[in-house]
Amino acid sequence: MNFRLRVWRQKSSDEKGRLVDYDAPDISPNTSFLEMLDIVNERLIERGEEPIAFDSDCREGICGTCSLTINGEAHGPSHPGAACQLYMRRFTDGETITVEPFRARPFHFIKDLVVNRGALDRIVQAGGFISARAGSAPEANSIPVPKHDADRAMEAAACIGCGACAAACPNGSAMLFTSAKVSHLAFLPQGHPERVTRALRMVSAMDAEGFGNCTNTYECEAVCPAEISASFIAKLNREFARASFAKKLGD
Ligand code: SF4
Ligand code: FES
């Protein structure tokens, strides 16, 4: 297959960026999108040109590192799935494909297709954990968890922290991400001791990073590779309201 790529090239946040055209001829339909970029980069290096900078790690939809906006969609046209799970057979022969970085105000630009998504890590650091005794695993039946709660917790825990939700949202909101991280602990008894402080601190960290608010456009849910439901945002709102009342009563 043959493609024409339009790739965002920008040396640093201090310099201006622009879309640069590259030909990508003779690509197998079974090549992944990132492998196709590897091939393009090898050809650029052979010609003595600067390769395209892009992020990847696991390349199997687990780590959340790949962060490409492809033809205007976070992670590209094949949902659900991360950019690393996208194959060239999904496109038509001769197609022009536009590749840009994830854009959201808190994602600071680094180079070409690479942005710093440390803002998501800082939201988790604010409260996305439990304080538990380290050591051997406790006996599984010592803390019974209702099946429905266990299922919901596992659904929320599937979030891979990619940031596509914020990149796709017209408000640059990270509420789907934050709701997944708050919910997967709120559904489990182990997460209850810090339930109030977690909701308050993570929402406050999300606001401090400059993410916007949810206005129910559902773009986040549409691009999420982990199929996190927007219903978790309602859960986050309930957790935040509950925590705010609890804090007021405690004051
Ligand atoms: S909620 Fe979905 S889109 Fe957002 S960070 Fe988690 S996996 Fe990525
Ligand atoms: S590289 Fe790990 S999810 Fe894409």
PDB file of C-alpha atoms and ligand atoms in Angstrom:
ATOM      1  CA  MET A   1       0.000   0.000   0.000  1.00  0.00           C
ATOM      2  CA  ASN A   2       1.082   3.585  -0.605  1.00  0.00           C
ATOM      3  CA  PHE A   3       0.344   6.530   1.644  1.00  0.00           C
ATOM      4  CA  ARG A   4       0.972  10.243   1.837  1.00  0.00           C
ATOM      5  CA  LEU A   5       1.652  11.372   5.419  1.00  0.00           C
ATOM      6  CA  ARG A   6       1.155  14.886   6.742  1.00  0.00           C
ATOM      7  CA  VAL A   7       3.124  14.904   9.979  1.00  0.00           C
ATOM      8  CA  TRP A   8       3.370  17.653  12.598  1.00  0.00           C
ATOM      9  CA  ARG A   9       7.052  18.612  12.854  1.00  0.00           C
ATOM     10  CA  GLN A  10       8.209  21.005  15.558  1.00  0.00           C
ATOM     11  CA  LYS A  11      11.682  21.033  17.088  1.00  0.00           C
ATOM     12  CA  SER A  12      10.617  22.429  20.469  1.00  0.00           C
ATOM     13  CA  SER A  13       7.895  24.455  22.153  1.00  0.00           C
ATOM     14  CA  ASP A  14       9.935  27.597  21.432  1.00  0.00           C
ATOM     15  CA  GLU A  15       9.849  27.075  17.680  1.00  0.00           C
ATOM     16  CA  LYS A  16       6.969  27.153  15.228  1.00  0.00           C
ATOM     17  CA  GLY A  17       5.603  23.849  14.001  1.00  0.00           C
ATOM     18  CA  ARG A  18       4.023  22.846  10.704  1.00  0.00           C
ATOM     19  CA  LEU A  19       2.628  19.852   8.861  1.00  0.00           C
ATOM     20  CA  VAL A  20       5.283  18.274   6.620  1.00  0.00           C
ATOM     21  CA  ASP A  21       4.434  15.876   3.777  1.00  0.00           C
ATOM     22  CA  TYR A  22       6.155  12.498   3.456  1.00  0.00           C
ATOM     23  CA  ASP A  23       5.544   9.643   1.035  1.00  0.00           C
ATOM     24  CA  ALA A  24       5.197   6.206   2.616  1.00  0.00           C
ATOM     25  CA  PRO A  25       5.275   3.789  -0.348  1.00  0.00           C
ATOM     26  CA  ASP A  26       5.285  -0.002  -0.328  1.00  0.00           C
ATOM     27  CA  ILE A  27       3.802  -0.572   3.152  1.00  0.00           C
ATOM     28  CA  SER A  28       2.323  -3.975   3.990  1.00  0.00           C
ATOM     29  CA  PRO A  29      -1.365  -3.807   5.039  1.00  0.00           C
ATOM     30  CA  ASN A  30      -0.398  -5.829   8.115  1.00  0.00           C
ATOM     31  CA  THR A  31       2.090  -3.213   9.302  1.00  0.00           C
ATOM     32  CA  SER A  32       1.011  -1.453  12.485  1.00  0.00           C
ATOM     33  CA  PHE A  33       0.784   2.335  12.413  1.00  0.00           C
ATOM     34  CA  LEU A  34       3.845   2.684  14.655  1.00  0.00           C
ATOM     35  CA  GLU A  35       5.812   0.184  12.540  1.00  0.00           C
ATOM     36  CA  MET A  36       4.911   2.276   9.502  1.00  0.00           C
ATOM     37  CA  LEU A  37       6.352   5.335  11.286  1.00  0.00           C
ATOM     38  CA  ASP A  38       9.480   3.252  12.088  1.00  0.00           C
ATOM     39  CA  ILE A  39       9.851   2.462   8.366  1.00  0.00           C
ATOM     40  CA  VAL A  40       9.400   6.129   7.437  1.00  0.00           C
ATOM     41  CA  ASN A  41      12.014   7.062  10.071  1.00  0.00           C
ATOM     42  CA  GLU A  42      14.531   4.493   8.755  1.00  0.00           C
ATOM     43  CA  ARG A  43      14.137   6.006   5.292  1.00  0.00           C
ATOM     44  CA  LEU A  44      14.568   9.530   6.718  1.00  0.00           C
ATOM     45  CA  ILE A  45      17.740   8.482   8.570  1.00  0.00           C
ATOM     46  CA  GLU A  46      19.128   6.874   5.390  1.00  0.00           C
ATOM     47  CA  ARG A  47      18.616  10.219   3.639  1.00  0.00           C
ATOM     48  CA  GLY A  48      20.380  12.035   6.507  1.00  0.00           C
ATOM     49  CA  GLU A  49      17.154  13.689   7.690  1.00  0.00           C
ATOM     50  CA  GLU A  50      15.856  14.059  11.251  1.00  0.00           C
ATOM     51  CA  PRO A  51      13.513  11.162  12.179  1.00  0.00           C
ATOM     52  CA  ILE A  52       9.990  11.910  13.452  1.00  0.00           C
ATOM     53  CA  ALA A  53       9.841  11.873  17.262  1.00  0.00           C
ATOM     54  CA  PHE A  54       6.911   9.880  18.663  1.00  0.00           C
ATOM     55  CA  ASP A  55       6.184   8.016  21.898  1.00  0.00           C
ATOM     56  CA  SER A  56       5.651   4.286  22.326  1.00  0.00           C
ATOM     57  CA  ASP A  57       6.479   1.536  24.777  1.00  0.00           C
ATOM     58  CA  CYS A  58       4.419  -1.674  25.038  1.00  0.00           C
ATOM     59  CA  ARG A  59       2.925  -1.448  21.542  1.00  0.00           C
ATOM     60  CA  GLU A  60       0.059  -3.690  22.649  1.00  0.00           C
ATOM     61  CA  GLY A  61      -2.458  -1.285  24.153  1.00  0.00           C
ATOM     62  CA  ILE A  62      -1.365  -1.585  27.775  1.00  0.00           C
ATOM     63  CA  CYS A  63       0.924   1.266  28.759  1.00  0.00           C
ATOM     64  CA  GLY A  64      -0.884   4.329  27.370  1.00  0.00           C
ATOM     65  CA  THR A  65       2.315   5.820  25.976  1.00  0.00           C
ATOM     66  CA  CYS A  66       1.416   6.138  22.293  1.00  0.00           C
ATOM     67  CA  SER A  67      -0.356   9.460  21.875  1.00  0.00           C
ATOM     68  CA  LEU A  68      -1.157  10.273  18.273  1.00  0.00           C
ATOM     69  CA  THR A  69      -4.032  12.174  16.772  1.00  0.00           C
ATOM     70  CA  ILE A  70      -4.572  10.516  13.405  1.00  0.00           C
ATOM     71  CA  ASN A  71      -6.866  12.150  10.863  1.00  0.00           C
ATOM     72  CA  GLY A  72      -8.224  14.318  13.654  1.00  0.00           C
ATOM     73  CA  GLU A  73      -9.090  11.453  16.031  1.00  0.00           C
ATOM     74  CA  ALA A  74      -7.183  10.604  19.197  1.00  0.00           C
ATOM     75  CA  HIS A  75      -5.672   7.119  18.577  1.00  0.00           C
ATOM     76  CA  GLY A  76      -6.968   7.177  14.988  1.00  0.00           C
ATOM     77  CA  PRO A  77     -10.064   5.779  13.319  1.00  0.00           C
ATOM     78  CA  SER A  78     -10.164   2.281  14.842  1.00  0.00           C
ATOM     79  CA  HIS A  79     -12.030   2.385  18.166  1.00  0.00           C
ATOM     80  CA  PRO A  80     -11.662   0.999  20.709  1.00  0.00           C
ATOM     81  CA  GLY A  81      -7.898   0.716  20.537  1.00  0.00           C
ATOM     82  CA  ALA A  82      -4.682   2.627  21.129  1.00  0.00           C
ATOM     83  CA  ALA A  83      -2.652   4.016  18.219  1.00  0.00           C
ATOM     84  CA  CYS A  84      -0.244   1.093  18.578  1.00  0.00           C
ATOM     85  CA  GLN A  85      -3.119  -1.327  17.863  1.00  0.00           C
ATOM     86  CA  LEU A  86      -4.002   0.369  14.572  1.00  0.00           C
ATOM     87  CA  TYR A  87      -3.005  -1.425  11.340  1.00  0.00           C
ATOM     88  CA  MET A  88      -2.467   0.104   7.912  1.00  0.00           C
ATOM     89  CA  ARG A  89      -5.174  -2.134   6.396  1.00  0.00           C
ATOM     90  CA  ARG A  90      -7.647   0.158   8.199  1.00  0.00           C
ATOM     91  CA  PHE A  91      -6.774   2.885   5.634  1.00  0.00           C
ATOM     92  CA  THR A  92      -7.341   2.955   1.879  1.00  0.00           C
ATOM     93  CA  ASP A  93      -4.504   2.662  -0.612  1.00  0.00           C
ATOM     94  CA  GLY A  94      -3.277   6.110  -1.630  1.00  0.00           C
ATOM     95  CA  GLU A  95      -4.876   7.820   1.385  1.00  0.00           C
ATOM     96  CA  THR A  96      -3.414  10.987   2.879  1.00  0.00           C
ATOM     97  CA  ILE A  97      -3.046  10.529   6.640  1.00  0.00           C
ATOM     98  CA  THR A  98      -2.560  13.487   8.979  1.00  0.00           C
ATOM     99  CA  VAL A  99      -0.623  12.784  12.188  1.00  0.00           C
ATOM    100  CA  GLU A 100      -0.497  15.256  15.081  1.00  0.00           C
ATOM    101  CA  PRO A 101       0.322  15.086  18.801  1.00  0.00           C
ATOM    102  CA  PHE A 102      -2.315  14.931  21.541  1.00  0.00           C
ATOM    103  CA  ARG A 103      -3.269  18.525  22.246  1.00  0.00           C
ATOM    104  CA  ALA A 104      -4.598  19.704  25.615  1.00  0.00           C
ATOM    105  CA  ARG A 105      -3.398  22.725  27.576  1.00  0.00           C
ATOM    106  CA  PRO A 106      -1.836  20.691  30.452  1.00  0.00           C
ATOM    107  CA  PHE A 107       0.051  18.426  27.973  1.00  0.00           C
ATOM    108  CA  HIS A 108       3.230  20.414  27.455  1.00  0.00           C
ATOM    109  CA  PHE A 109       4.746  20.100  24.028  1.00  0.00           C
ATOM    110  CA  ILE A 110       8.166  18.429  23.737  1.00  0.00           C
ATOM    111  CA  LYS A 111       8.936  17.587  20.080  1.00  0.00           C
ATOM    112  CA  ASP A 112       7.089  16.583  16.880  1.00  0.00           C
ATOM    113  CA  LEU A 113       4.458  14.085  18.113  1.00  0.00           C
ATOM    114  CA  VAL A 114       5.643  13.932  21.727  1.00  0.00           C
ATOM    115  CA  VAL A 115       3.934  15.752  24.587  1.00  0.00           C
ATOM    116  CA  ASN A 116       4.476  15.548  28.337  1.00  0.00           C
ATOM    117  CA  ARG A 117       1.441  13.982  30.008  1.00  0.00           C
ATOM    118  CA  GLY A 118       2.889  14.197  33.524  1.00  0.00           C
ATOM    119  CA  ALA A 119      -0.223  16.171  34.549  1.00  0.00           C
ATOM    120  CA  LEU A 120      -2.117  12.841  34.633  1.00  0.00           C
ATOM    121  CA  ASP A 121       0.544  11.336  36.910  1.00  0.00           C
ATOM    122  CA  ARG A 122       0.234  14.279  39.286  1.00  0.00           C
ATOM    123  CA  ILE A 123      -3.551  13.735  39.526  1.00  0.00           C
ATOM    124  CA  VAL A 124      -2.892  10.120  40.558  1.00  0.00           C
ATOM    125  CA  GLN A 125      -0.175  11.205  42.993  1.00  0.00           C
ATOM    126  CA  ALA A 126      -2.744  13.485  44.674  1.00  0.00           C
ATOM    127  CA  GLY A 127      -4.850  10.536  45.846  1.00  0.00           C
ATOM    128  CA  GLY A 128      -5.052   7.589  43.453  1.00  0.00           C
ATOM    129  CA  PHE A 129      -3.705   5.058  45.942  1.00  0.00           C
ATOM    130  CA  ILE A 130      -4.590   3.254  49.167  1.00  0.00           C
ATOM    131  CA  SER A 131      -2.586   3.062  52.381  1.00  0.00           C
ATOM    132  CA  ALA A 132      -2.265  -0.632  53.040  1.00  0.00           C
ATOM    133  CA  ARG A 133       0.106  -2.886  54.892  1.00  0.00           C
ATOM    134  CA  ALA A 134       2.695  -4.180  52.457  1.00  0.00           C
ATOM    135  CA  GLY A 135       3.451  -7.864  52.632  1.00  0.00           C
ATOM    136  CA  SER A 136       1.918 -11.119  51.517  1.00  0.00           C
ATOM    137  CA  ALA A 137      -1.504 -11.098  49.843  1.00  0.00           C
ATOM    138  CA  PRO A 138      -4.386 -11.426  52.362  1.00  0.00           C
ATOM    139  CA  GLU A 139      -6.730 -14.405  52.195  1.00  0.00           C
ATOM    140  CA  ALA A 140      -9.098 -13.683  49.275  1.00  0.00           C
ATOM    141  CA  ASN A 141     -12.340 -14.232  51.229  1.00  0.00           C
ATOM    142  CA  SER A 142     -11.360 -12.097  54.228  1.00  0.00           C
ATOM    143  CA  ILE A 143     -12.843  -8.950  52.602  1.00  0.00           C
ATOM    144  CA  PRO A 144     -16.036  -9.897  50.694  1.00  0.00           C
ATOM    145  CA  VAL A 145     -16.756  -7.588  47.743  1.00  0.00           C
ATOM    146  CA  PRO A 146     -20.174  -7.691  46.012  1.00  0.00           C
ATOM    147  CA  LYS A 147     -19.862  -9.001  42.437  1.00  0.00           C
ATOM    148  CA  HIS A 148     -21.342  -5.836  40.896  1.00  0.00           C
ATOM    149  CA  ASP A 149     -18.875  -3.618  42.784  1.00  0.00           C
ATOM    150  CA  ALA A 150     -15.941  -5.842  41.836  1.00  0.00           C
ATOM    151  CA  ASP A 151     -16.981  -5.738  38.178  1.00  0.00           C
ATOM    152  CA  ARG A 152     -17.359  -1.937  38.175  1.00  0.00           C
ATOM    153  CA  ALA A 153     -13.996  -1.523  39.921  1.00  0.00           C
ATOM    154  CA  MET A 154     -12.309  -3.713  37.289  1.00  0.00           C
ATOM    155  CA  GLU A 155     -13.984  -1.791  34.446  1.00  0.00           C
ATOM    156  CA  ALA A 156     -12.644   1.495  35.849  1.00  0.00           C
ATOM    157  CA  ALA A 157      -9.216   0.007  36.544  1.00  0.00           C
ATOM    158  CA  ALA A 158      -8.839  -0.759  32.814  1.00  0.00           C
ATOM    159  CA  CYS A 159      -7.858   2.899  32.190  1.00  0.00           C
ATOM    160  CA  ILE A 160      -4.345   2.914  30.711  1.00  0.00           C
ATOM    161  CA  GLY A 161      -3.735   6.607  31.390  1.00  0.00           C
ATOM    162  CA  CYS A 162      -3.192   7.525  27.754  1.00  0.00           C
ATOM    163  CA  GLY A 163      -4.838  10.980  27.896  1.00  0.00           C
ATOM    164  CA  ALA A 164      -6.862  10.491  24.712  1.00  0.00           C
ATOM    165  CA  CYS A 165      -9.985  11.550  26.615  1.00  0.00           C
ATOM    166  CA  ALA A 166      -8.498  14.972  27.367  1.00  0.00           C
ATOM    167  CA  ALA A 167      -7.071  15.321  23.846  1.00  0.00           C
ATOM    168  CA  ALA A 168     -10.448  14.549  22.257  1.00  0.00           C
ATOM    169  CA  CYS A 169     -12.548  16.714  24.581  1.00  0.00           C
ATOM    170  CA  PRO A 170     -13.354  20.212  23.287  1.00  0.00           C
ATOM    171  CA  ASN A 171     -12.917  21.426  26.885  1.00  0.00           C
ATOM    172  CA  GLY A 172      -9.617  19.584  27.388  1.00  0.00           C
ATOM    173  CA  SER A 173     -11.267  17.769  30.292  1.00  0.00           C
ATOM    174  CA  ALA A 174      -9.569  14.876  32.071  1.00  0.00           C
ATOM    175  CA  MET A 175     -12.732  13.899  33.921  1.00  0.00           C
ATOM    176  CA  LEU A 176     -12.985  10.456  32.291  1.00  0.00           C
ATOM    177  CA  PHE A 177      -9.431   9.650  33.389  1.00  0.00           C
ATOM    178  CA  THR A 178      -9.929  11.071  36.901  1.00  0.00           C
ATOM    179  CA  SER A 179     -13.305   9.383  37.274  1.00  0.00           C
ATOM    180  CA  ALA A 180     -11.792   6.009  36.376  1.00  0.00           C
ATOM    181  CA  LYS A 181      -8.992   6.440  38.910  1.00  0.00           C
ATOM    182  CA  VAL A 182     -11.352   7.638  41.685  1.00  0.00           C
ATOM    183  CA  SER A 183     -14.026   5.022  40.929  1.00  0.00           C
ATOM    184  CA  HIS A 184     -11.922   1.887  40.851  1.00  0.00           C
ATOM    185  CA  LEU A 185     -10.881   2.552  44.457  1.00  0.00           C
ATOM    186  CA  ALA A 186     -14.263   3.917  45.610  1.00  0.00           C
ATOM    187  CA  PHE A 187     -15.986   0.653  44.648  1.00  0.00           C
ATOM    188  CA  LEU A 188     -13.665  -1.441  46.829  1.00  0.00           C
ATOM    189  CA  PRO A 189     -13.625  -1.585  50.648  1.00  0.00           C
ATOM    190  CA  GLN A 190      -9.836  -1.201  50.586  1.00  0.00           C
ATOM    191  CA  GLY A 191     -10.336   2.256  49.057  1.00  0.00           C
ATOM    192  CA  HIS A 192     -12.787   3.529  51.655  1.00  0.00           C
ATOM    193  CA  PRO A 193     -10.472   4.887  54.408  1.00  0.00           C
ATOM    194  CA  GLU A 194      -9.198   7.612  52.041  1.00  0.00           C
ATOM    195  CA  ARG A 195     -12.397   7.980  50.015  1.00  0.00           C
ATOM    196  CA  VAL A 196     -13.115  11.580  51.081  1.00  0.00           C
ATOM    197  CA  THR A 197      -9.597  12.993  50.754  1.00  0.00           C
ATOM    198  CA  ARG A 198      -9.024  11.103  47.496  1.00  0.00           C
ATOM    199  CA  ALA A 199     -12.018  12.653  45.698  1.00  0.00           C
ATOM    200  CA  LEU A 200     -11.250  16.153  46.967  1.00  0.00           C
ATOM    201  CA  ARG A 201      -7.527  16.044  46.247  1.00  0.00           C
ATOM    202  CA  MET A 202      -7.732  14.438  42.816  1.00  0.00           C
ATOM    203  CA  VAL A 203     -10.401  16.871  41.590  1.00  0.00           C
ATOM    204  CA  SER A 204      -8.397  19.764  43.002  1.00  0.00           C
ATOM    205  CA  ALA A 205      -5.220  18.469  41.269  1.00  0.00           C
ATOM    206  CA  MET A 206      -7.147  18.095  38.003  1.00  0.00           C
ATOM    207  CA  ASP A 207      -8.303  21.726  38.218  1.00  0.00           C
ATOM    208  CA  ALA A 208      -4.841  22.971  39.217  1.00  0.00           C
ATOM    209  CA  GLU A 209      -3.292  21.323  36.149  1.00  0.00           C
ATOM    210  CA  GLY A 210      -5.638  23.348  33.933  1.00  0.00           C
ATOM    211  CA  PHE A 211      -7.921  20.615  32.610  1.00  0.00           C
ATOM    212  CA  GLY A 212     -11.421  21.784  31.658  1.00  0.00           C
ATOM    213  CA  ASN A 213     -14.788  20.549  32.841  1.00  0.00           C
ATOM    214  CA  CYS A 214     -17.147  17.980  31.374  1.00  0.00           C
ATOM    215  CA  THR A 215     -20.086  19.263  29.331  1.00  0.00           C
ATOM    216  CA  ASN A 216     -21.281  15.821  28.201  1.00  0.00           C
ATOM    217  CA  THR A 217     -19.953  15.793  24.630  1.00  0.00           C
ATOM    218  CA  TYR A 218     -18.927  12.117  25.077  1.00  0.00           C
ATOM    219  CA  GLU A 219     -15.874  12.536  22.813  1.00  0.00           C
ATOM    220  CA  CYS A 220     -13.811  11.008  25.641  1.00  0.00           C
ATOM    221  CA  GLU A 221     -15.843   7.805  25.720  1.00  0.00           C
ATOM    222  CA  ALA A 222     -15.746   7.556  21.909  1.00  0.00           C
ATOM    223  CA  VAL A 223     -11.938   7.508  21.718  1.00  0.00           C
ATOM    224  CA  CYS A 224     -11.113   5.663  24.944  1.00  0.00           C
ATOM    225  CA  PRO A 225      -9.098   2.522  24.106  1.00  0.00           C
ATOM    226  CA  ALA A 226     -10.174   0.929  27.405  1.00  0.00           C
ATOM    227  CA  GLU A 227     -13.895   1.578  26.810  1.00  0.00           C
ATOM    228  CA  ILE A 228     -14.229   3.526  30.057  1.00  0.00           C
ATOM    229  CA  SER A 229     -17.881   4.537  30.311  1.00  0.00           C
ATOM    230  CA  ALA A 230     -18.800   8.207  30.753  1.00  0.00           C
ATOM    231  CA  SER A 231     -21.114   6.974  33.533  1.00  0.00           C
ATOM    232  CA  PHE A 232     -17.977   6.974  35.706  1.00  0.00           C
ATOM    233  CA  ILE A 233     -17.973  10.785  35.421  1.00  0.00           C
ATOM    234  CA  ALA A 234     -21.365  10.749  37.160  1.00  0.00           C
ATOM    235  CA  LYS A 235     -19.773   8.519  39.803  1.00  0.00           C
ATOM    236  CA  LEU A 236     -16.920  11.050  40.194  1.00  0.00           C
ATOM    237  CA  ASN A 237     -19.442  13.867  40.634  1.00  0.00           C
ATOM    238  CA  ARG A 238     -21.238  11.831  43.330  1.00  0.00           C
ATOM    239  CA  GLU A 239     -17.950  11.019  45.062  1.00  0.00           C
ATOM    240  CA  PHE A 240     -16.956  14.698  45.005  1.00  0.00           C
ATOM    241  CA  ALA A 241     -20.350  15.868  46.351  1.00  0.00           C
ATOM    242  CA  ARG A 242     -20.259  13.179  49.068  1.00  0.00           C
ATOM    243  CA  ALA A 243     -16.709  14.158  50.028  1.00  0.00           C
ATOM    244  CA  SER A 244     -17.583  17.872  50.124  1.00  0.00           C
ATOM    245  CA  PHE A 245     -20.519  17.213  52.506  1.00  0.00           C
ATOM    246  CA  ALA A 246     -18.387  14.913  54.656  1.00  0.00           C
ATOM    247  CA  LYS A 247     -15.705  17.579  54.893  1.00  0.00           C
ATOM    248  CA  LYS A 248     -18.275  20.249  55.835  1.00  0.00           C
ATOM    249  CA  LEU A 249     -19.748  18.004  58.549  1.00  0.00           C
ATOM    250  CA  GLY A 250     -16.260  17.321  59.855  1.00  0.00           C
ATOM    251  CA  ASP A 251     -15.259  21.008  59.975  1.00  0.00           C
TER     252      ASP A 251
HETATM  253  S1  SF4 B   1     -10.105   7.104  30.464  1.00  0.00           S
HETATM  254 FE1  SF4 B   1      -9.624   6.059  28.502  1.00  0.00          FE
HETATM  255  S2  SF4 B   1      -8.912   7.715  27.148  1.00  0.00           S
HETATM  256 FE2  SF4 B   1      -8.814   8.510  29.257  1.00  0.00          FE
HETATM  257  S3  SF4 B   1      -6.728   8.088  29.993  1.00  0.00           S
HETATM  258 FE3  SF4 B   1      -8.004   6.327  30.623  1.00  0.00          FE
HETATM  259  S4  SF4 B   1      -7.786   4.848  28.936  1.00  0.00           S
HETATM  260 FE4  SF4 B   1      -7.058   6.814  28.105  1.00  0.00          FE
HETATM  261  S1  FES B   2       2.481   1.851  23.135  1.00  0.00           S
HETATM  262 FE1  FES B   2       1.595   1.087  24.980  1.00  0.00          FE
HETATM  263  S2  FES B   2      -0.533   1.484  24.695  1.00  0.00           S
HETATM  264 FE2  FES B   2       0.339   2.062  22.777  1.00  0.00          FE
END
